[in-house]
Amino acid sequence: MASGQQWVLVEMVQAFYEAPAYHLILEGILILWIIRLLFSKTYKLQERSDLTEKEKEELIEEWQPEPLVPLVSKDHPSLNYDVVTGFVSAVSGHISEEMNLPPSHKIIVNGKECVNFASFNFLGLLESERVKLKALSSLKKYGVGTCGPRGFYGTFDVHLELEERLAKFMRTEEAIIYSYGFATIASAIPAYSKRGDIIFVDEAACFSIQKGLQASRSFIKYFKHNDMEDLERLLKEQEIEDQKNPRKAKVIRRFIVIEGLYINTADLCPLPELVKLKYKYKVRIFLEESMSFGVLGEHGRGVTEHFGVNIDDIDLISANMENALASIGGFCCGRSFVIDHQRLSGQGYCFSASLPPMLAAAAIEALNIMEEDPGLFRVLRDKCKHVHKALQGTPGLKVVGEPLAPALHLQLENSSGSRTDDLKLLRAIVDYSLDRQIALTLARYLDKEERFLPPPSIRVVVTVEQTQEEIERAAQCIRQAAEKILK
Amino acid sequence: MKHFKYILNPRCGNGQTAEKICGCVSNLLRCTRTCRTRTRLECCLRRQLARFSNTAAESLLPGYFARMNVGVAHSEVNPNTRVMNSRGIWLAYLLLTTALHVVLLSIPFLSVPVVWTLTNVIHNLAMYLFLHTVKGTPFETPDQGKARLLTHWEQMDYGVQFTASRKFLTISPIVLYILASFYTKYDTTHFLVNTGSLLSVLLPKLPQFHGVRLFGINKY
């Protein structure tokens, strides 16, 4: 009723007049606060810079621009490069246009035909006729490129087939293909490890792992190369930290990133101990198997087969197909739950064009060859042991690497102290070998970008195509070079 | 059938024979006839539509099923920052508060002052929960988890203070408080409850409290 409503309103206004003072004062303050808010400007919360304006001006004035083209010495490696042309076919003895084939076992460097001890063609699949025929037929079928990433018109049946075959070969649930080997582990690490997470990584990790770590924005803790005690010390420190702050520990993830066969030092990681540490300290293992895939293990499945470790113990295996498999690109394999995440979070998978189908078909054929003939791996291992033995005792050079490793390093026993001088000496040895038709190469790094720059070395690669006699000749040549140049 | 994860590769053109078709994802999509009037892509999609009424295929056929997602792509690194600026959200928030009040009013045994206090308290509780307790994002962001430990209030507009949405969300609990004080006739008990509730929701909004976690509560 109208009078009833009016009566309620009168009561309300009366209550307002009888309101306690503190309440009305508070409301007044709040209304003033609203007015202040309405007129305040937006601003960003800046992090305090410790430089005053004057110091900033001084720094700006001091700065000198660097020259666009810095002065380099005449013997900078970028100015003295080796030119690799195709190799001459065995049929005709002279180089002619139609017989110019890409380099594989034999390689033409600076116009001289040499035996290839420099390419990572471990299983000799680069010049396999079967692989070439398969690649050509799929070139005719699919054309050259895919013109799209995997999620946008870039998936072909060969991609899916290659993923299935790789998963079956490695005996994991699923595999995922990347179109560039370097980008494989560099995309896989940041897909799982974010800001605030902790990654324990070996000091000798390769450059692509380092770029992946940098992209992940996580806390990186390096442990000494293959030193399990150092790693355990770091893990124990982390455990103590976790016990101090269990709520923080519950939200951060911990990873260990290791390589099966290290490309920089050519030795194996102690995988069984790492798996023990994994279960003791609850860390995930990411294993990078670029050098050991297709090399180690009875059937070429890599370092897990070599050590007899259950493949389900490793959370993610990443490898590139550019070494033993003689294709381009890389893959990651593991449980479906893990690998499926990369289909949306792997930057190299979602935002790069997919692998050209010709190369995927070549990789499938290479896998066929690997599966049909497991004797190949035994042959390669024997050759590696042979090369390792043959290179021992070279005066002035030490062989760095395991007897099982197909890519050994030859480092100077006594370094001269300066990296450029060491490189000059090693380059002289390489030149001597090139003259004698053995193609070797210096191990190259981006000196300024590497975290732990390895010492300069010559990389000697063993393939199944190299005959006993060629190996002996190469070892002899290196010994002579070392005697002549390093004495 | 395997779920349609990838968009099939068209490699299609008019008048090509079926053998030339390659790269389609599943067996179902391999066309077996030559299409002369339409492109192969349309053929594949129509056949698939006829068989399985696949919505992905539907969206790829413009003009026949005009359901393309035009204008929804954005390059925002963290979409949480722009939620409170989106179209209609202020109105939706006001309507929701009004709806809460109306529902509480319709409960028979609650008097008007109690209902206003309850509205104020429940509104502030919900605001505290959604803006100042829940942290991070429900989706993955391309910045490797920069906002993982930040509440929604701290994420708003990438931490810029005193933007329009921030002012609106600060003023609305104050207005609600003033209304609630009026309708509770400035009673002491109601005053204490309402003021406490208001302070709990005003203090975290101050720029001095950006990123502050008292006593380590809600830090990780």
XYZ file of C-alpha atoms in Angstrom:
707
model
C 0.000 0.000 0.000
C 1.244 3.492 -0.776
C 1.166 4.731 2.771
C 3.029 1.614 3.903
C 5.838 2.294 1.423
C 6.020 5.928 2.354
C 6.236 4.945 5.982
C 9.224 2.660 5.264
C 11.007 5.436 3.358
C 10.378 7.908 6.184
C 11.862 5.375 8.558
C 14.924 5.053 6.334
C 15.519 8.775 6.101
C 15.025 9.087 9.848
C 17.652 6.404 10.372
C 19.982 8.409 8.146
C 19.598 11.452 10.386
C 20.245 9.364 13.474
C 23.218 7.547 11.963
C 26.370 7.308 14.057
C 29.070 9.796 13.158
C 31.840 7.290 12.427
C 29.713 5.587 9.835
C 28.935 8.817 8.007
C 32.570 9.894 8.140
C 33.600 6.565 6.626
C 31.067 6.982 3.854
C 32.356 10.510 3.212
C 35.895 9.176 2.896
C 34.692 6.491 0.506
C 32.912 9.038 -1.681
C 36.065 11.150 -1.772
C 37.965 8.023 -2.723
C 35.582 7.429 -5.609
C 36.095 10.985 -6.859
C 39.849 10.593 -6.600
C 39.676 7.326 -8.527
C 37.599 8.852 -11.277
C 40.241 11.488 -11.867
C 43.432 9.445 -11.486
C 45.544 8.692 -14.514
C 46.571 5.249 -15.635
C 50.209 4.406 -15.134
C 52.407 1.362 -15.421
C 54.163 -0.055 -12.404
C 57.768 0.502 -13.429
C 60.639 -1.466 -12.039
C 63.019 0.933 -10.434
C 66.080 1.564 -12.487
C 69.207 2.151 -10.447
C 70.585 4.745 -12.802
C 69.946 8.432 -12.380
C 69.150 10.596 -15.360
C 72.688 11.993 -15.374
C 74.190 8.497 -15.436
C 71.896 7.521 -18.278
C 73.019 10.555 -20.282
C 76.650 9.725 -19.619
C 76.210 6.165 -20.801
C 74.453 7.310 -23.941
C 77.241 9.745 -24.751
C 79.943 7.170 -24.133
C 78.466 4.649 -26.498
C 80.271 4.121 -29.762
C 78.575 2.245 -32.530
C 80.282 -0.923 -33.686
C 81.247 -1.120 -37.331
C 78.798 -2.965 -39.553
C 81.576 -5.107 -40.908
C 84.144 -5.666 -38.152
C 87.776 -6.058 -39.043
C 88.719 -9.689 -39.302
C 92.050 -11.320 -39.893
C 92.798 -12.804 -43.298
C 92.631 -16.363 -42.024
C 89.206 -16.077 -40.444
C 87.353 -19.337 -41.190
C 84.535 -17.496 -42.917
C 86.983 -16.165 -45.473
C 88.746 -19.474 -46.081
C 86.064 -22.006 -46.596
C 86.105 -25.370 -48.280
C 83.966 -25.744 -51.366
C 82.144 -29.027 -51.594
C 80.883 -30.056 -54.989
C 79.285 -33.354 -55.908
C 81.181 -36.585 -56.091
C 82.136 -38.326 -59.249
C 80.273 -41.485 -60.083
C 82.206 -44.701 -59.982
C 81.202 -45.500 -63.562
C 82.953 -42.700 -65.373
C 86.310 -41.507 -64.241
C 85.923 -37.863 -65.148
C 83.668 -35.207 -63.756
C 80.877 -34.429 -66.187
C 77.657 -32.571 -65.665
C 75.281 -35.488 -65.865
C 77.328 -37.640 -63.517
C 77.522 -35.056 -60.767
C 76.008 -36.734 -57.749
C 75.679 -35.322 -54.249
C 78.433 -36.228 -51.810
C 78.089 -39.319 -49.668
C 80.966 -41.752 -49.171
C 83.157 -39.888 -51.599
C 83.151 -36.116 -51.574
C 84.831 -33.490 -53.734
C 86.365 -30.792 -51.563
C 88.087 -27.865 -53.275
C 88.159 -29.849 -56.490
C 89.809 -32.930 -54.995
C 87.983 -36.175 -54.588
C 88.262 -37.402 -51.030
C 86.969 -40.140 -48.796
C 84.312 -38.680 -46.549
C 85.272 -38.761 -42.885
C 83.246 -35.666 -42.076
C 79.556 -36.283 -42.788
C 77.295 -37.917 -40.224
C 76.267 -40.588 -42.671
C 76.680 -43.395 -40.128
C 74.697 -46.110 -41.883
C 75.634 -45.081 -45.401
C 72.020 -44.440 -46.291
C 72.800 -41.234 -48.154
C 73.591 -43.099 -51.347
C 71.306 -46.058 -50.860
C 69.573 -46.834 -54.141
C 66.398 -47.984 -52.449
C 66.043 -44.764 -50.525
C 66.744 -42.702 -53.626
C 64.161 -44.566 -55.700
C 61.547 -44.189 -53.004
C 62.306 -40.502 -52.686
C 62.054 -39.957 -56.427
C 58.751 -41.776 -56.685
C 57.271 -39.751 -53.870
C 58.658 -36.602 -55.475
C 56.627 -37.501 -58.553
C 53.591 -38.235 -56.416
C 53.567 -35.374 -53.924
C 55.646 -32.628 -55.427
C 58.314 -30.835 -53.471
C 57.020 -29.022 -50.389
C 53.965 -29.136 -48.176
C 53.342 -25.373 -48.043
C 51.853 -25.464 -44.614
C 52.317 -26.469 -41.015
C 50.919 -29.735 -39.731
C 47.688 -28.211 -38.514
C 46.877 -26.325 -41.695
C 46.877 -28.385 -44.875
C 50.367 -29.691 -44.252
C 49.690 -33.214 -43.057
C 50.219 -35.992 -45.539
C 49.771 -39.707 -45.137
C 53.542 -40.151 -45.219
C 53.858 -38.001 -42.106
C 51.385 -40.107 -40.215
C 52.993 -43.277 -41.514
C 56.453 -42.115 -40.484
C 55.216 -41.221 -37.023
C 53.601 -44.635 -36.629
C 56.698 -46.426 -37.877
C 58.997 -44.506 -35.586
C 56.766 -45.191 -32.597
C 56.706 -48.881 -33.461
C 60.453 -48.993 -34.038
C 61.278 -47.290 -30.760
C 58.541 -49.312 -29.011
C 56.820 -46.250 -27.559
C 53.208 -45.224 -27.771
C 53.478 -42.258 -30.072
C 55.947 -40.176 -32.040
C 55.845 -36.669 -33.475
C 57.798 -35.347 -36.462
C 59.527 -32.001 -36.749
C 60.736 -30.622 -40.036
C 64.112 -29.423 -38.795
C 66.449 -31.415 -36.574
C 67.763 -28.422 -34.643
C 64.234 -27.296 -33.846
C 63.183 -30.664 -32.419
C 64.666 -30.509 -28.950
C 64.595 -26.710 -29.029
C 60.789 -26.885 -29.332
C 60.265 -29.876 -27.070
C 61.885 -28.413 -23.964
C 59.891 -25.147 -23.811
C 56.677 -27.047 -24.465
C 56.896 -28.664 -21.040
C 59.154 -26.469 -18.946
C 57.988 -22.929 -18.219
C 59.011 -20.056 -15.988
C 59.653 -21.195 -12.481
C 60.531 -24.761 -13.420
C 63.982 -26.197 -12.897
C 66.092 -28.003 -15.479
C 69.266 -29.894 -14.626
C 71.373 -30.188 -17.726
C 74.802 -31.515 -18.564
C 77.505 -28.981 -19.331
C 78.316 -30.641 -22.645
C 74.790 -30.256 -24.006
C 74.630 -29.355 -27.661
C 73.656 -25.956 -29.006
C 70.069 -26.877 -29.857
C 69.472 -27.984 -26.264
C 70.904 -24.680 -25.084
C 68.540 -22.756 -27.307
C 65.637 -24.834 -26.023
C 66.645 -24.053 -22.448
C 66.888 -20.388 -23.251
C 63.430 -20.405 -24.813
C 61.906 -22.157 -21.835
C 62.729 -19.317 -19.382
C 63.222 -21.856 -16.619
C 65.925 -22.032 -13.978
C 68.858 -23.903 -15.493
C 71.313 -25.748 -13.282
C 74.349 -27.214 -14.996
C 76.116 -30.249 -13.623
C 79.589 -31.354 -14.625
C 79.755 -33.570 -17.641
C 78.707 -37.151 -16.797
C 79.343 -36.450 -13.119
C 76.518 -38.172 -11.254
C 77.773 -36.980 -7.888
C 77.552 -33.386 -8.986
C 74.040 -33.984 -10.218
C 73.091 -35.679 -6.984
C 74.488 -32.750 -5.041
C 72.352 -30.355 -7.038
C 69.295 -32.566 -6.617
C 69.865 -32.793 -2.865
C 70.144 -29.001 -2.611
C 66.908 -28.704 -4.489
C 65.303 -31.236 -2.175
C 66.317 -29.188 0.865
C 64.847 -26.092 -0.745
C 61.674 -28.012 -1.458
C 61.334 -29.135 2.122
C 61.653 -25.562 3.308
C 58.845 -24.492 1.035
C 56.553 -27.413 0.204
C 53.831 -25.268 -1.320
C 56.267 -23.890 -3.849
C 57.662 -27.346 -4.487
C 54.240 -28.629 -5.423
C 53.919 -26.263 -8.363
C 57.383 -26.387 -9.880
C 58.434 -29.108 -12.302
C 61.909 -30.565 -12.491
C 63.622 -31.991 -15.537
C 66.946 -33.538 -16.432
C 68.100 -33.043 -20.007
C 70.846 -35.333 -21.238
C 72.128 -36.671 -24.507
C 72.590 -40.341 -25.231
C 75.836 -39.856 -27.120
C 77.173 -36.369 -26.647
C 78.051 -34.665 -29.872
C 80.671 -32.436 -28.226
C 82.538 -35.082 -26.266
C 81.507 -38.336 -27.992
C 80.788 -40.274 -24.823
C 77.784 -41.995 -23.356
C 75.593 -40.812 -20.540
C 75.283 -43.166 -17.543
C 71.640 -43.907 -18.152
C 70.923 -46.549 -15.452
C 72.200 -44.243 -12.705
C 70.170 -41.401 -14.128
C 67.021 -43.503 -14.039
C 67.761 -44.335 -10.400
C 68.184 -40.636 -9.625
C 64.985 -39.932 -11.482
C 62.951 -42.150 -9.222
C 64.759 -41.072 -6.096
C 64.299 -37.332 -6.580
C 61.168 -37.335 -8.783
C 62.608 -35.627 -11.824
C 61.632 -36.176 -15.459
C 64.259 -37.237 -17.966
C 64.485 -35.806 -21.480
C 66.897 -37.824 -23.550
C 68.365 -36.418 -26.721
C 69.414 -39.250 -28.990
C 70.563 -37.585 -32.192
C 73.916 -39.335 -32.309
C 72.864 -42.640 -30.801
C 69.694 -43.319 -32.766
C 70.535 -45.892 -35.395
C 73.960 -46.464 -33.877
C 73.710 -47.986 -30.424
C 71.708 -50.950 -29.314
C 71.254 -54.325 -30.890
C 68.566 -53.101 -33.284
C 69.633 -49.480 -33.419
C 67.053 -48.217 -30.976
C 69.562 -46.040 -29.195
C 71.063 -45.764 -25.784
C 68.068 -47.272 -23.954
C 68.517 -50.524 -25.821
C 72.263 -50.335 -25.316
C 71.907 -50.188 -21.546
C 68.835 -52.393 -21.384
C 66.807 -49.637 -19.727
C 63.035 -49.881 -20.044
C 61.993 -47.245 -22.550
C 58.986 -46.291 -20.445
C 61.363 -44.990 -17.801
C 62.435 -42.189 -20.113
C 59.789 -39.493 -20.351
C 60.749 -38.075 -23.711
C 63.213 -39.224 -26.346
C 64.132 -36.702 -28.967
C 66.344 -37.336 -31.964
C 67.054 -35.842 -35.294
C 66.790 -37.862 -38.444
C 69.702 -36.059 -40.055
C 72.428 -38.438 -38.913
C 71.858 -42.166 -39.123
C 68.488 -41.957 -40.858
C 69.900 -39.756 -43.660
C 66.818 -37.618 -43.962
C 65.956 -34.180 -42.660
C 63.985 -33.296 -39.582
C 63.598 -34.814 -36.184
C 61.185 -36.701 -34.018
C 60.197 -37.069 -30.404
C 58.744 -40.256 -29.023
C 57.298 -41.324 -25.730
C 53.955 -41.921 -24.135
C 50.874 -40.602 -25.941
C 50.056 -38.431 -22.962
C 53.401 -36.675 -23.271
C 53.758 -36.477 -27.040
C 50.219 -35.312 -27.711
C 50.946 -32.126 -25.770
C 53.521 -31.128 -28.350
C 50.924 -31.138 -31.119
C 49.622 -27.857 -29.772
C 52.562 -26.580 -27.744
C 55.576 -27.542 -29.832
C 56.444 -24.278 -31.538
C 58.433 -25.955 -34.295
C 55.539 -28.294 -34.966
C 52.691 -25.772 -35.019
C 54.356 -22.849 -36.682
C 56.751 -24.370 -39.216
C 55.945 -26.000 -42.499
C 55.906 -29.758 -42.203
C 58.539 -32.137 -43.490
C 58.598 -32.410 -47.288
C 56.904 -35.717 -48.125
C 59.842 -36.820 -50.244
C 62.069 -36.764 -47.176
C 59.447 -38.451 -45.039
C 59.203 -41.263 -47.590
C 63.010 -41.508 -47.640
C 63.010 -41.774 -43.865
C 60.421 -44.554 -43.971
C 62.533 -46.471 -46.456
C 65.623 -45.925 -44.302
C 63.696 -47.315 -41.343
C 62.793 -50.325 -43.486
C 66.453 -50.898 -44.224
C 67.320 -50.556 -40.558
C 64.665 -53.026 -39.534
C 65.541 -55.575 -42.179
C 69.254 -55.654 -41.514
C 70.217 -55.280 -37.844
C 73.657 -56.580 -38.710
C 74.430 -53.102 -39.947
C 74.802 -51.800 -36.411
C 77.278 -54.476 -35.467
C 79.347 -53.586 -38.536
C 79.279 -49.918 -37.601
C 80.288 -50.632 -34.025
C 83.200 -52.793 -35.148
C 84.364 -50.067 -37.499
C 84.109 -47.496 -34.710
C 86.243 -49.632 -32.435
C 88.713 -50.109 -35.246
C 88.995 -46.381 -35.927
C 89.306 -45.607 -32.248
C 92.158 -48.071 -31.931
C 93.835 -46.898 -35.107
C 93.857 -43.273 -33.992
C 95.401 -43.996 -30.608
C 98.984 -42.996 -30.245
C 98.860 -40.112 -32.675
C 101.649 -37.796 -31.547
C 100.307 -34.542 -30.143
C 96.650 -35.431 -30.545
C 94.398 -37.209 -28.117
C 91.311 -39.137 -29.094
C 88.271 -37.872 -27.191
C 85.357 -40.255 -27.194
C 84.184 -43.738 -26.522
C 85.209 -46.646 -28.731
C 81.506 -47.021 -29.549
C 81.036 -43.459 -30.717
C 80.869 -42.960 -34.478
C 81.956 -39.333 -34.319
C 85.235 -38.923 -32.444
C 87.100 -35.779 -31.586
C 90.811 -35.272 -31.955
C 92.013 -32.581 -29.610
C 95.474 -31.184 -29.089
C 97.233 -32.794 -26.174
C 99.004 -29.592 -25.205
C 97.024 -26.551 -26.055
C 98.987 -23.461 -26.938
C 96.725 -21.345 -24.752
C 95.075 -19.401 -27.523
C 92.079 -20.798 -29.310
C 92.940 -19.222 -32.653
C 96.400 -20.766 -32.619
C 94.996 -24.185 -31.772
C 92.518 -23.829 -34.574
C 95.290 -22.873 -36.963
C 97.244 -26.007 -36.088
C 94.258 -28.253 -36.434
C 93.312 -26.577 -39.676
C 96.801 -27.311 -40.995
C 96.267 -30.979 -40.180
C 92.929 -30.907 -41.980
C 94.542 -29.253 -45.013
C 97.278 -31.891 -45.046
C 94.627 -34.622 -44.989
C 92.626 -32.941 -47.738
C 95.745 -32.963 -49.896
C 96.014 -36.692 -49.297
C 92.317 -37.173 -50.136
C 90.922 -37.679 -46.692
C 88.102 -35.248 -45.961
C 88.085 -34.150 -42.331
C 86.518 -31.189 -40.686
C 87.005 -28.989 -37.648
C 84.193 -29.068 -35.136
C 82.552 -25.660 -35.449
C 80.757 -23.705 -32.758
C 79.270 -20.285 -32.381
C 82.025 -19.147 -30.062
C 80.205 -16.276 -28.466
C 76.892 -18.076 -28.042
C 77.975 -21.352 -26.486
C 77.694 -21.588 -22.757
C 80.591 -23.993 -22.239
C 82.691 -23.765 -25.349
C 84.405 -27.091 -26.017
C 88.123 -27.043 -26.926
C 88.925 -26.972 -30.633
C 88.997 -30.387 -32.241
C 88.910 -32.313 -35.461
C 85.843 -34.473 -35.832
C 86.397 -37.899 -37.349
C 83.218 -39.681 -38.417
C 82.962 -43.409 -39.014
C 80.464 -44.822 -41.484
C 79.686 -48.344 -42.582
C 80.783 -47.465 -46.107
C 84.404 -46.926 -45.170
C 86.586 -49.898 -46.006
C 89.324 -51.220 -43.748
C 91.933 -49.973 -46.132
C 90.497 -46.465 -46.221
C 90.450 -46.338 -42.440
C 94.078 -47.419 -42.280
C 94.994 -44.812 -44.853
C 93.200 -42.103 -42.919
C 94.844 -43.037 -39.640
C 98.224 -43.091 -41.312
C 97.589 -39.718 -42.908
C 96.566 -38.128 -39.614
C 99.614 -39.550 -37.882
C 101.911 -38.164 -40.537
C 100.176 -34.797 -40.382
C 100.480 -34.666 -36.625
C 104.158 -35.583 -36.767
C 104.884 -32.991 -39.382
C 102.820 -30.101 -38.035
C 102.782 -30.581 -34.316
C 106.433 -31.425 -33.729
C 36.729 -43.033 -37.399
C 39.786 -41.263 -36.106
C 38.781 -37.814 -35.010
C 39.406 -35.089 -37.502
C 42.553 -33.563 -36.068
C 44.152 -32.247 -39.203
C 42.678 -30.256 -42.024
C 43.165 -32.341 -45.088
C 45.487 -31.269 -47.804
C 43.457 -30.248 -50.832
C 45.956 -30.707 -53.662
C 42.840 -30.412 -55.682
C 41.967 -28.916 -58.944
C 39.335 -29.281 -61.548
C 39.369 -32.259 -63.820
C 42.212 -34.152 -62.213
C 41.998 -37.881 -62.092
C 41.586 -39.700 -58.860
C 45.098 -41.190 -58.808
C 46.587 -37.758 -58.616
C 44.859 -37.132 -55.349
C 47.227 -37.646 -52.534
C 47.831 -36.576 -49.025
C 44.279 -36.765 -47.804
C 44.296 -37.747 -44.213
C 42.083 -40.771 -44.005
C 40.899 -43.377 -46.460
C 37.431 -41.920 -46.404
C 38.566 -38.826 -48.166
C 40.241 -40.431 -51.133
C 38.027 -39.460 -54.015
C 37.388 -42.162 -56.532
C 35.755 -40.189 -59.283
C 36.772 -37.322 -61.466
C 34.908 -34.154 -60.694
C 34.407 -31.835 -63.568
C 32.080 -29.242 -62.158
C 33.459 -28.683 -58.696
C 36.923 -28.673 -57.220
C 38.172 -31.872 -55.654
C 38.145 -30.255 -52.258
C 34.447 -29.584 -52.501
C 33.859 -33.122 -53.698
C 35.740 -34.606 -50.775
C 34.034 -32.374 -48.301
C 30.569 -32.982 -49.650
C 31.070 -36.723 -49.545
C 32.355 -36.530 -46.052
C 29.501 -34.302 -45.030
C 27.017 -36.729 -46.525
C 28.544 -39.607 -44.638
C 29.442 -38.229 -41.294
C 28.229 -34.632 -41.115
C 31.598 -33.446 -39.972
C 31.447 -29.943 -38.619
C 35.027 -29.198 -39.580
C 34.163 -29.927 -43.182
C 31.116 -27.731 -42.885
C 33.127 -24.773 -41.820
C 35.422 -25.132 -44.840
C 32.607 -24.699 -47.371
C 31.778 -21.033 -47.484
C 28.620 -19.977 -49.165
C 27.023 -23.360 -48.589
C 27.334 -23.270 -44.830
C 28.346 -19.723 -43.988
C 29.714 -20.419 -40.530
C 33.251 -19.147 -40.931
C 34.870 -17.606 -37.906
C 35.487 -14.095 -39.168
C 37.092 -11.569 -36.871
C 37.756 -13.861 -33.918
C 41.501 -14.254 -34.344
C 43.579 -12.194 -31.949
C 47.251 -11.970 -31.148
C 46.821 -11.259 -27.450
C 49.500 -13.056 -25.502
C 47.335 -13.400 -22.391
C 43.601 -13.034 -23.124
C 42.858 -12.743 -19.409
C 44.121 -9.177 -19.547
C 41.348 -8.095 -21.870
C 38.380 -9.989 -20.432
C 37.171 -7.115 -18.295
C 37.298 -4.759 -21.268
C 35.199 -6.937 -23.517
C 31.865 -5.920 -24.869
C 28.980 -6.158 -22.431
C 30.868 -7.477 -19.452
C 30.223 -4.494 -17.223
C 26.506 -4.779 -17.902
C 26.626 -8.516 -17.324
C 28.321 -7.954 -13.980
C 25.732 -5.398 -12.901
C 22.883 -7.647 -13.980
C 24.386 -10.560 -12.109
C 24.643 -8.532 -8.910
C 21.058 -7.380 -9.342
C 19.940 -10.948 -9.934
C 21.694 -12.033 -6.746
C 19.936 -9.306 -4.839
C 16.542 -10.182 -6.282
C 16.991 -13.875 -5.473
C 17.944 -13.010 -1.909
C 15.005 -10.656 -1.624
C 12.638 -13.408 -2.652
C 13.612 -15.584 0.321
C 10.666 -15.073 2.693
C 12.240 -15.118 6.125
C 15.031 -12.606 5.442
C 14.384 -8.969 6.258
C 15.501 -6.165 3.963
C 18.593 -5.107 5.981
C 19.741 -8.714 6.194
C 19.243 -9.159 2.465
C 21.318 -6.071 1.671
C 24.098 -7.161 3.967
C 24.003 -10.623 2.462
C 24.145 -9.198 -1.049
C 27.105 -7.081 -0.091
C 28.907 -9.944 1.607
C 28.260 -12.525 -1.103
C 29.199 -10.067 -3.840
C 32.453 -9.184 -2.100
C 33.225 -12.821 -1.398
C 32.736 -13.768 -5.032
C 34.800 -10.782 -6.149
C 37.608 -11.710 -3.775
C 37.549 -15.283 -4.972
C 37.567 -14.600 -8.686
C 39.750 -11.523 -8.798
C 42.167 -11.951 -5.927
C 42.455 -15.665 -5.189
C 42.469 -17.667 -8.387
C 45.857 -17.380 -10.072
C 47.237 -18.006 -13.528
C 45.344 -18.877 -16.680
C 43.183 -21.865 -17.581
C 44.972 -22.008 -20.951
C 48.620 -22.062 -22.003
C 50.104 -18.726 -22.949
C 52.991 -18.140 -25.374
C 54.992 -16.252 -22.747
C 56.044 -19.436 -20.933
C 53.843 -18.821 -17.913
C 54.572 -15.222 -16.930
C 51.163 -14.912 -15.278
C 51.240 -18.240 -13.464
C 51.521 -16.663 -10.013
C 49.422 -13.583 -10.686
C 45.783 -13.173 -9.722
C 43.260 -11.968 -12.275
C 43.335 -8.461 -10.825
C 47.103 -8.333 -11.246
C 46.834 -9.672 -14.780
C 44.236 -7.116 -15.861
C 45.624 -4.851 -18.590
C 49.094 -6.308 -17.999
C 49.451 -4.603 -14.627
C 48.649 -1.046 -15.748
C 46.972 0.722 -12.810
C 43.791 2.835 -12.828
C 42.432 1.718 -16.160
C 38.711 2.049 -16.825
C 37.839 -1.521 -15.827
C 39.876 -1.273 -12.660
C 38.115 1.947 -11.679
C 34.735 0.408 -12.391
C 35.464 -2.676 -10.325
C 36.751 -0.570 -7.441
C 33.778 1.792 -7.433
C 31.041 -0.826 -7.647
C 31.648 -2.464 -4.235
C 31.792 1.024 -2.685
C 28.432 1.929 -4.202
C 27.005 -1.363 -3.015
C 28.338 -0.638 0.469
C 26.768 2.804 0.584
C 23.441 1.348 -0.483
C 23.740 -1.448 2.030
C 24.531 1.011 4.841
C 21.460 3.033 3.965
C 19.154 0.038 3.901
C 20.504 -1.431 7.131
C 19.733 1.852 8.833
C 23.380 2.237 9.959
C 23.077 -0.554 12.464
C 26.328 -1.379 14.284
C 26.477 -5.121 13.634
C 25.655 -4.683 9.991
C 28.221 -1.884 9.865
C 30.955 -4.122 11.162
C 30.141 -6.959 8.769
C 29.791 -4.726 5.733
C 32.892 -2.661 6.439
C 35.009 -5.726 7.002
C 33.770 -7.215 3.774
C 34.394 -3.990 1.882
C 37.929 -3.658 3.202
C 38.703 -7.227 2.196
C 37.835 -6.367 -1.372
C 39.231 -2.819 -1.550
C 42.693 -3.363 -0.102
C 43.927 -5.881 -2.722
C 42.973 -3.406 -5.435
C 45.426 -0.747 -4.260
C 48.519 -0.422 -6.473
C 50.675 -0.795 -3.360
C 49.299 -4.295 -2.952
C 50.217 -5.447 -6.477
C 51.827 -8.844 -6.149
C 51.774 -8.709 -2.351
C 50.943 -11.936 -0.567
C 50.433 -11.471 3.159
C 51.799 -14.222 5.404
C 52.652 -16.294 2.338
C 48.999 -17.111 1.751
C 48.246 -17.942 -1.880
C 51.845 -17.336 -2.883
C 52.371 -20.434 -5.054
